[in-house]
Amino acid sequence: MNETGNRNGRGGGASANAMWGGRFAVGPAEAMERINASIDFDRRLYREDVEASRAHAAMLVSQGIVSPEDGEAIRRGLDQVLQEIESGDFVFSAALEDIHMNVEARLAEIVGAPAGRLHTARSRNDQVATDFRLWLRGALDALDGQLRDLQAALIAQAEAEADTAMPGYTHLQAAQPVTFGHHMLAYVEMFGRDRGRLADCRARLNESPLGAAALAGTSFPIDRSMTAAALGFDRPMRNSLDAVSARDFALEFLAAGAILAVHLSRLAEELVVWCSQGFAFVRLSDAFTTGSSIMPQKKNPDAAELVRGKAGRVIGDLNALLVTMKGLPMAYGKDMQEDKEPVFDAVDTLGLCLLATTGMIADMTADRARLAAACEAGFLTATDLADWLVRAASLPFREAHHVTGQLVRLAEEKGCDLAELSLEEMIEVEPCITHDVFSVLTVARSVASRTSYGGTAPERVRAAAAEARERFL
């Protein structure tokens, strides 16, 4: 045996692992040790592992399974382990495979024999499921806070630009005028639904697997409700097989995270387009742009491009875990060790993208003059003309649509806007048109008229922004 591993295995892998080595005469091959170890990534669960172990130890004492003296020694030892990890003094060992064995081995070094009682009535199977749920619960809370910050930045822009008209697009073709504030509020709603999906995921994952043991429960008289309450779970999971097998909470997060990443990517794409010279609708400061190593005039929206690009990572994380889980029977398989890296990566990626996107939204300046000029092209008030024909001339909408199309073609041939056609030219196409038609052919009138619930009228935008501030912030 190695010098430091003769009792707890904290050294190399030459001898059988002291945590489970009674069945084995020699230690694993180097390749086996490397492929089996997860400590390089699951060390992130250290705080949750200590927290769950504290709760488990306290329950064992309460149920008379472990003596109060041993329970107190375990508690003190776990406190020291946590302090060592957080101070950077803890030495992690790949030979001990994972965070659970690393913590338990160090606990044994600190308190001796009582440490061996901590694993009574639990398995690494329910232990890791508990730790993972605790960690993801905290990550979901952090992401929700970041989404709230992004919504706050979008609402602030909506309030500032409630009266600013811009072209609205379908098929990336000019369609109807909207307000810039209305456009910002569309993303507020999208990110609000993202928050709802993350909250749903949190609610469903908030059940405790602890005490399910390896797969069948335990013969010890444990109190799973006590540990669940101590860890902030709503209840213990009802089936021990399900408790150690389920990773739908991770899949649900990744699915919600992939949708969030897509929403962030769509907003990033609009920022990239809007910053281009062809649009020039918004400006980003030096804080969220980069230059070129060869072209000194360039100012590239690289933060937005990276947010757009990183959506693929999160979508890939979801696919990776779906493929891992699709062929697994009950209950635990070592394949499930692959569950954490996609989740960790998605959480990290989404957190960074949210930080960058919130910064860009708060940083950007809408170019009101450029937006106004863009509204003069593309016959944006054509639908207003068709609606006027329905209201004022009592034409069926399909006929009004046809008449408006003829007038658009005429204006296009003349190289002018609809409002620049003469009344006589319009009457030649449709005799019932009167001079009153010109009252609906300005962009300002168009956006002001869209007062239906959810519409783009400035008064609606201001009311919607106030309501969104109340609802989300």
Coordinates of N, CA and C in Angstrom, one line a residue, residues 56 59-60 62-65 120-122 126 209-213 217-227:
H56 N -27.7 13.9 6.8 CA -27.8 12.4 7.0 C -27.3 12.0 8.3
M59 N -29.7 12.9 11.1 CA -30.9 12.0 11.1 C -30.5 10.6 11.7
L60 N -29.3 10.1 11.4 CA -28.8 8.9 12.0 C -28.8 9.0 13.5
S62 N -30.5 11.1 15.4 CA -31.9 11.3 15.8 C -32.7 10.0 15.9
Q63 N -32.3 9.1 15.0 CA -33.0 7.7 14.9 C -32.3 6.7 15.8
G64 N -31.2 7.1 16.5 CA -30.5 6.1 17.4 C -29.7 5.1 16.6
I65 N -29.4 5.4 15.4 CA -28.5 4.5 14.5 C -27.1 4.8 14.8
T120 N -23.7 4.7 6.7 CA -24.8 3.8 7.1 C -26.1 4.3 6.4
A121 N -26.9 3.3 5.8 CA -28.2 3.6 5.2 C -28.2 4.5 4.0
R122 N -27.1 4.6 3.4 CA -27.1 5.4 2.1 C -26.0 4.8 1.2
D126 N -27.8 7.2 -4.2 CA -28.7 8.2 -3.7 C -27.9 9.5 -3.3
P209 N -33.8 12.3 -3.0 CA -33.5 10.9 -3.2 C -32.8 10.2 -1.9
L210 N -32.3 11.1 -1.0 CA -31.5 10.6 0.1 C -32.3 9.5 0.9
G211 N -31.6 8.4 1.2 CA -32.3 7.3 1.9 C -32.8 6.2 1.0
A212 N -32.8 6.4 -0.3 CA -33.1 5.4 -1.2 C -32.0 4.3 -1.3
A213 N -30.8 4.7 -0.8 CA -29.7 3.8 -0.8 C -29.3 3.4 -2.2
G217 N -33.9 0.9 -1.1 CA -34.2 1.4 0.3 C -33.2 0.8 1.3
T218 N -33.5 0.8 2.5 CA -32.7 0.3 3.6 C -33.5 -0.3 4.7
S219 N -32.9 -1.3 5.4 CA -33.5 -1.9 6.6 C -33.4 -1.1 7.8
F220 N -32.5 0.0 7.8 CA -32.4 0.8 9.0 C -33.6 1.7 9.2
P221 N -33.9 2.0 10.4 CA -35.1 2.8 10.7 C -34.9 4.3 10.4
I222 N -34.6 4.7 9.2 CA -34.3 6.1 8.9 C -35.5 6.9 8.8
D223 N -35.3 8.2 8.8 CA -36.4 9.2 8.7 C -36.1 10.1 7.4
R224 N -36.6 9.7 6.3 CA -36.3 10.4 5.0 C -37.0 11.8 5.0
S225 N -38.1 11.9 5.7 CA -38.7 13.2 5.7 C -37.8 14.2 6.5
M226 N -37.1 13.8 7.5 CA -36.3 14.7 8.3 C -35.1 15.2 7.4
T227 N -34.5 14.3 6.6 CA -33.4 14.8 5.8 C -33.9 15.6 4.6

